Coordinates of C-alpha atoms and ligand atoms in Angstrom, one line a residue:
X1497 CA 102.8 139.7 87.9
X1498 CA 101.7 136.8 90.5
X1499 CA 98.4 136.4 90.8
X1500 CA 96.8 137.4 94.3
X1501 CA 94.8 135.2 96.2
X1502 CA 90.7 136.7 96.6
X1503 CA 89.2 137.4 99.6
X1504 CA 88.1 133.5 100.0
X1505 CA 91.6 132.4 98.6
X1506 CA 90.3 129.9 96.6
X1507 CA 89.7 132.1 93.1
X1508 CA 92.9 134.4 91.6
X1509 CA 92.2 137.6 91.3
X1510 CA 92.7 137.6 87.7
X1511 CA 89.8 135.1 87.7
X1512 CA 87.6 138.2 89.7
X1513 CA 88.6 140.7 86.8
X1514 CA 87.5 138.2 84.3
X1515 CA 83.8 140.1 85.2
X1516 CA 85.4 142.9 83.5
X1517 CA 82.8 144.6 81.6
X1518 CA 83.7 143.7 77.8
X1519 CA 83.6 140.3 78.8
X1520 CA 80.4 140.8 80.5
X1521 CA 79.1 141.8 77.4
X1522 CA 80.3 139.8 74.9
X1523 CA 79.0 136.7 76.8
X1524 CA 75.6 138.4 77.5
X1525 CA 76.0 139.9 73.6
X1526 CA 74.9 143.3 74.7
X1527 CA 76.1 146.2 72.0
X1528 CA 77.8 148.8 73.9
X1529 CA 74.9 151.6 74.1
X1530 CA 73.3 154.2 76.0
X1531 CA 71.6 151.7 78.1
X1532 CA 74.7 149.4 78.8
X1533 CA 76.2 152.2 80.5
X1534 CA 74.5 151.8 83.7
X1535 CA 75.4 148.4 83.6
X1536 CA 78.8 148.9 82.9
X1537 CA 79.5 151.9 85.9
X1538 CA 77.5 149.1 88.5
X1539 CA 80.3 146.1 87.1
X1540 CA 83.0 148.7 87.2
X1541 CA 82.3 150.0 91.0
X1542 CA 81.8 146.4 92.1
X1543 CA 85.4 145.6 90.5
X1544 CA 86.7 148.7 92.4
X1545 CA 85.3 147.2 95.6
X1546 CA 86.8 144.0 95.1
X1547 CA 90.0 145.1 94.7
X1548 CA 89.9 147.5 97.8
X1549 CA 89.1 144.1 99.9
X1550 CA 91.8 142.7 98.4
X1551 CA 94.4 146.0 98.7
X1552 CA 96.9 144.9 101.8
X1553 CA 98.5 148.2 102.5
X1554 CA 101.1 146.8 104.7
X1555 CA 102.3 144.4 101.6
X1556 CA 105.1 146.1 99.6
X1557 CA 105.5 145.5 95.9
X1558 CA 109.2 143.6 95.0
X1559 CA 111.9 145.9 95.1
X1560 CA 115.1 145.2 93.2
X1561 CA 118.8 145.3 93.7
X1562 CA 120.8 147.9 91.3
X1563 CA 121.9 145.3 89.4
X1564 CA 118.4 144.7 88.1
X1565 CA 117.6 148.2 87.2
X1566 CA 116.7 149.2 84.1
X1567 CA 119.7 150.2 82.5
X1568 CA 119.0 154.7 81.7
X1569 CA 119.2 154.4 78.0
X1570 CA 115.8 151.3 78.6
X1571 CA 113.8 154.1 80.5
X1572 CA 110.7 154.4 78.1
X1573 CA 108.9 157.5 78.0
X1574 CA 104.8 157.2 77.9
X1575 CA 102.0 159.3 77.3
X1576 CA 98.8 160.6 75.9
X1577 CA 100.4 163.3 74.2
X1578 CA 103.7 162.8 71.7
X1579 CA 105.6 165.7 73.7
X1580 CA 106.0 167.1 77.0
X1581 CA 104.1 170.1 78.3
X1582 CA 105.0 173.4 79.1
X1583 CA 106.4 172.9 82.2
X1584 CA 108.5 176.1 84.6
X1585 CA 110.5 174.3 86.8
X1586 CA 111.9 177.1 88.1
X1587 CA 108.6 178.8 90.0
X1588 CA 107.1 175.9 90.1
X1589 CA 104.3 174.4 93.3
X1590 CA 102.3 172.3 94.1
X1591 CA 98.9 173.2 95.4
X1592 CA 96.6 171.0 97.6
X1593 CA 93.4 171.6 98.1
X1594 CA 90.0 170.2 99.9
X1595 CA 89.9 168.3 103.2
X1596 CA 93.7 169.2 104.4
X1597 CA 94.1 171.6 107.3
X1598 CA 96.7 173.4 105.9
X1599 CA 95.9 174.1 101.8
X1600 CA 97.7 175.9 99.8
X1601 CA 100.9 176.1 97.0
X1602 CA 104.3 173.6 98.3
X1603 CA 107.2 174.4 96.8
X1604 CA 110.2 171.7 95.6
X1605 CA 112.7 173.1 98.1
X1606 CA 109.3 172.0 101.2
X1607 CA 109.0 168.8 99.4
X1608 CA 112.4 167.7 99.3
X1609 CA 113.3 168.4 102.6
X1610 CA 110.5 165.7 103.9
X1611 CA 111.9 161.9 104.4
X1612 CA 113.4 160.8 101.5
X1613 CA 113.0 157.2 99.7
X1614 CA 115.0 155.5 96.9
X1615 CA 113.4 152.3 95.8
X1616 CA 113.6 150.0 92.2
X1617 CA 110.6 149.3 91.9
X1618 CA 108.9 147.7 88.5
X1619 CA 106.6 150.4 86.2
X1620 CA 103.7 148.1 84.5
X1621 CA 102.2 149.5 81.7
X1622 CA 98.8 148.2 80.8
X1623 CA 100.0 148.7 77.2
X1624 CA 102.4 145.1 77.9
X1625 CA 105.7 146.1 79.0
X1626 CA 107.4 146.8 82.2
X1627 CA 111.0 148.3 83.4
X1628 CA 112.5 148.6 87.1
X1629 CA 113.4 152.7 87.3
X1630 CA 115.6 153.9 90.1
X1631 CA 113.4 156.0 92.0
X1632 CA 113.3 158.7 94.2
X1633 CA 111.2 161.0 96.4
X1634 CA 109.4 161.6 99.2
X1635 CA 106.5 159.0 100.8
X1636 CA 103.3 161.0 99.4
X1637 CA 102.1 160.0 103.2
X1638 CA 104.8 162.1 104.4
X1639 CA 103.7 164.9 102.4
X1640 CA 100.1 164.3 102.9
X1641 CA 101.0 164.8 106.7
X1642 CA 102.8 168.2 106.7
X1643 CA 99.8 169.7 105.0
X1644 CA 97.4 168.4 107.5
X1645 CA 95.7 166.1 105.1
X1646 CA 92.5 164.7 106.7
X1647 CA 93.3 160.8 107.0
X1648 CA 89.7 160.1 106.9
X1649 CA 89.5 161.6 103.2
X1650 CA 88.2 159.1 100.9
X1651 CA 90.3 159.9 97.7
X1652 CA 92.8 161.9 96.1
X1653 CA 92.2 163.0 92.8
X1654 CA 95.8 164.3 91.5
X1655 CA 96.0 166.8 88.1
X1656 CA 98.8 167.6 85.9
X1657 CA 100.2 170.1 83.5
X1658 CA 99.1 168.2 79.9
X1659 CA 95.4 167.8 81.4
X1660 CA 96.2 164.7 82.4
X1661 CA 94.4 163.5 85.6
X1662 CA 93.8 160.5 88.1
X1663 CA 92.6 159.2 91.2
X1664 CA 93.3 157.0 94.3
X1665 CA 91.8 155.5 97.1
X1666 CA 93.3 156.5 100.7
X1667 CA 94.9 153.4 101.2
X1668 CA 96.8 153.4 97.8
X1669 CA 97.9 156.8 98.3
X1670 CA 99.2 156.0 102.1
X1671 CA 100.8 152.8 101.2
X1672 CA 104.9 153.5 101.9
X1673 CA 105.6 152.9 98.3
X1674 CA 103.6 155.7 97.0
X1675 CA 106.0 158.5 96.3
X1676 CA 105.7 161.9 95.1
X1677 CA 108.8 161.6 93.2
X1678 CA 111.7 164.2 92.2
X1679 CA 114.2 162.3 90.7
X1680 CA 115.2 159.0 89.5
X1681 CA 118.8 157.3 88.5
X1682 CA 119.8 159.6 91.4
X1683 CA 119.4 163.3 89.1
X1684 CA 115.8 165.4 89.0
X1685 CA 113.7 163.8 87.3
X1686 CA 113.8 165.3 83.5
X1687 CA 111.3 166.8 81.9
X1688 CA 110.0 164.2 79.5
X1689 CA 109.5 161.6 83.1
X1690 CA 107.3 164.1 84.8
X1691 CA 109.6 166.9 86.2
X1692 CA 109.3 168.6 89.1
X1693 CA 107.8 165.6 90.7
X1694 CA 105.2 163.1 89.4
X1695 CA 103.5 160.2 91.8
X1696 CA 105.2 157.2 91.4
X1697 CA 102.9 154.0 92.4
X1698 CA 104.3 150.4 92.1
X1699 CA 101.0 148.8 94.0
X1700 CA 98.6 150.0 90.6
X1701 CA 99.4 150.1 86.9
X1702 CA 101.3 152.7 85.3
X1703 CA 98.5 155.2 84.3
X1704 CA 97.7 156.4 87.7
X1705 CA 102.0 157.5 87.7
X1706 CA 101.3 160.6 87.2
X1707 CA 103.7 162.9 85.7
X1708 CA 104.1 166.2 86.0
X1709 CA 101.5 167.1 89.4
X1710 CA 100.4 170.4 89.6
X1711 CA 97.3 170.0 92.0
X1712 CA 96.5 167.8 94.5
X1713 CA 92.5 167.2 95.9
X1714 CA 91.2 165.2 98.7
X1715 CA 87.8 164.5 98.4
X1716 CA 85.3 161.8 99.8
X1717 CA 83.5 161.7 96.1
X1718 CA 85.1 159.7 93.6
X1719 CA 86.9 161.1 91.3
X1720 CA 87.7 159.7 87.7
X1721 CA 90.8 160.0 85.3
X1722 CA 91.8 160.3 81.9
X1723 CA 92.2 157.1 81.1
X1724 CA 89.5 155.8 83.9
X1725 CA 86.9 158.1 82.4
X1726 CA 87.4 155.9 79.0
X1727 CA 86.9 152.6 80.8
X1728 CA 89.8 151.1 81.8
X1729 CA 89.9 150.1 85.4
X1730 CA 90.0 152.9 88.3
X1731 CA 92.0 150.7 91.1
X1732 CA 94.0 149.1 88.6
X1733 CA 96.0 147.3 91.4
X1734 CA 99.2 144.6 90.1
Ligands
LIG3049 N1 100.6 163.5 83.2 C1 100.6 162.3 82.6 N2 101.0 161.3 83.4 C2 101.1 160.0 82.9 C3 100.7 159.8 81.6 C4 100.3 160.9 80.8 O1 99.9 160.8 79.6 N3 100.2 162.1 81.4 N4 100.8 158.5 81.1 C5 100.8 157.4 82.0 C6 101.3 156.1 81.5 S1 100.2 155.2 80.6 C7 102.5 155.6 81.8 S2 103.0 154.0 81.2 C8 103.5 156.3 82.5 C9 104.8 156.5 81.8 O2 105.8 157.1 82.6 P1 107.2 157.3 82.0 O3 107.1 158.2 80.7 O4 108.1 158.0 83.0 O5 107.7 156.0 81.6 O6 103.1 157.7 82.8 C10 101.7 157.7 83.2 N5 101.5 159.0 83.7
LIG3050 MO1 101.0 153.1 80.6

């Protein structure tokens, strides 16, 4: 990915993450412990609020022609687990809950018939390798406005069927490119991508994609994430 300019535009950003904290404590030789933990959650926060600066939500992230998708047989499937949850497509919702006017269980048929947005947009995973999907699905902002969601909400913590869980700042979650996707290569999304619908995010990495959404929360304190929860970075903005 290119490097974004700071909030000065004299230092990359990659140069700001360098303050990540393993670096910190290698160079300060601090063994990971009890009372590096402190430490770590004050490095980690100010990283987060770097990055928000930083965050443009008007700026889109590249979005390729079909000739540069990823051909179907090239789209990897990732995850914590080795298989794919139990998953009922069928009677499946979604259910939103906390500061939204209207709360309550969605179904696919509601989501689906909100704007619609197919994009290619590249999937980074933190783990080193990247692929341009087709996407599909509808603006999460669309969504988050037919059920009343209050705009003034802090985050949204989103939680899915194999325990898996993340987190977003409003911005992020408003940005056009954030979907709440349904399908991709132009079919529903199968099971082993997230079905019914999974967030799709080409502003962050890949971990906060999260497949397989069965509960949405808007909250104004900060919610974690699997992954998050185990240190690597909550923004996690490309
Ligand atoms: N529910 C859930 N969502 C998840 C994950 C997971 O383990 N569980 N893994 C994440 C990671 S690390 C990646 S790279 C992408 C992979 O998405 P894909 O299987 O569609 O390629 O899903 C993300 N979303
Ligand atoms: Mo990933």
């Amino acid at each position: 990915m290119k490097p974004k300019q700071s909030i000065a535009g004299m230092i990359s950003r990659r140069e700001i993450l360098k303050l990540s904290p393993l670096i910190l404590l290698s160079g300060c030789d601090i063994t990971p412990g009890e009372k590096t933990e402190p430490l770590l959650r004050t490095v980690q926060q100010f990283n987060d609020w770097v990055q928000s600066k930083v965050f443009d939500p008007d700026k889109l992230a590249p979005e390729y022609t079909d000739a540069d998708v990823t051909p179907e047989e090239g789209f990897r499937v990732n995850g914590k687990d080795a298989g794919e949850p139990d998953i009922d497509v069928v009677n499946w919702s979604l259910t939103i809950e906390g500061l939204v006017s209207k709360p309550g269980t969605y179904t696919l048929g509601q989501i689906a018939h909100l704007p619609k947005r197919t994009m290619n947009t590249r999937h980074c995973c933190v783990e080193g390798w990247s692929m341009i999907p087709q996407w599909a699905g509808t603006p999460l902002r669309e969504f988050l406005r037919f059920v009343g969601a209050d705009p003034r909400a802090k985050y949204i913590e989103v939680r899915c069927a194999d325990d898996y869980f993340t987190s977003y700042d409003m911005p992020s979650a408003l940005h056009p490119q954030t979907l709440l996707c349904y399908e991709a290569y132009g079919k529903p999304l199968s099971i082993s991508h997230g079905a019914p619908a999974r967030i799709v995010m080409p502003v962050k990495l890949g971990y906060k994609s999260a497949k397989w959404v069965h509960t949405i929360i808007l909250t104004n304190e900060k919610p974690g994430g699997y992954w998050e929860d185990q240190g690597y970075d909550w923004f996690a903005g490309l």
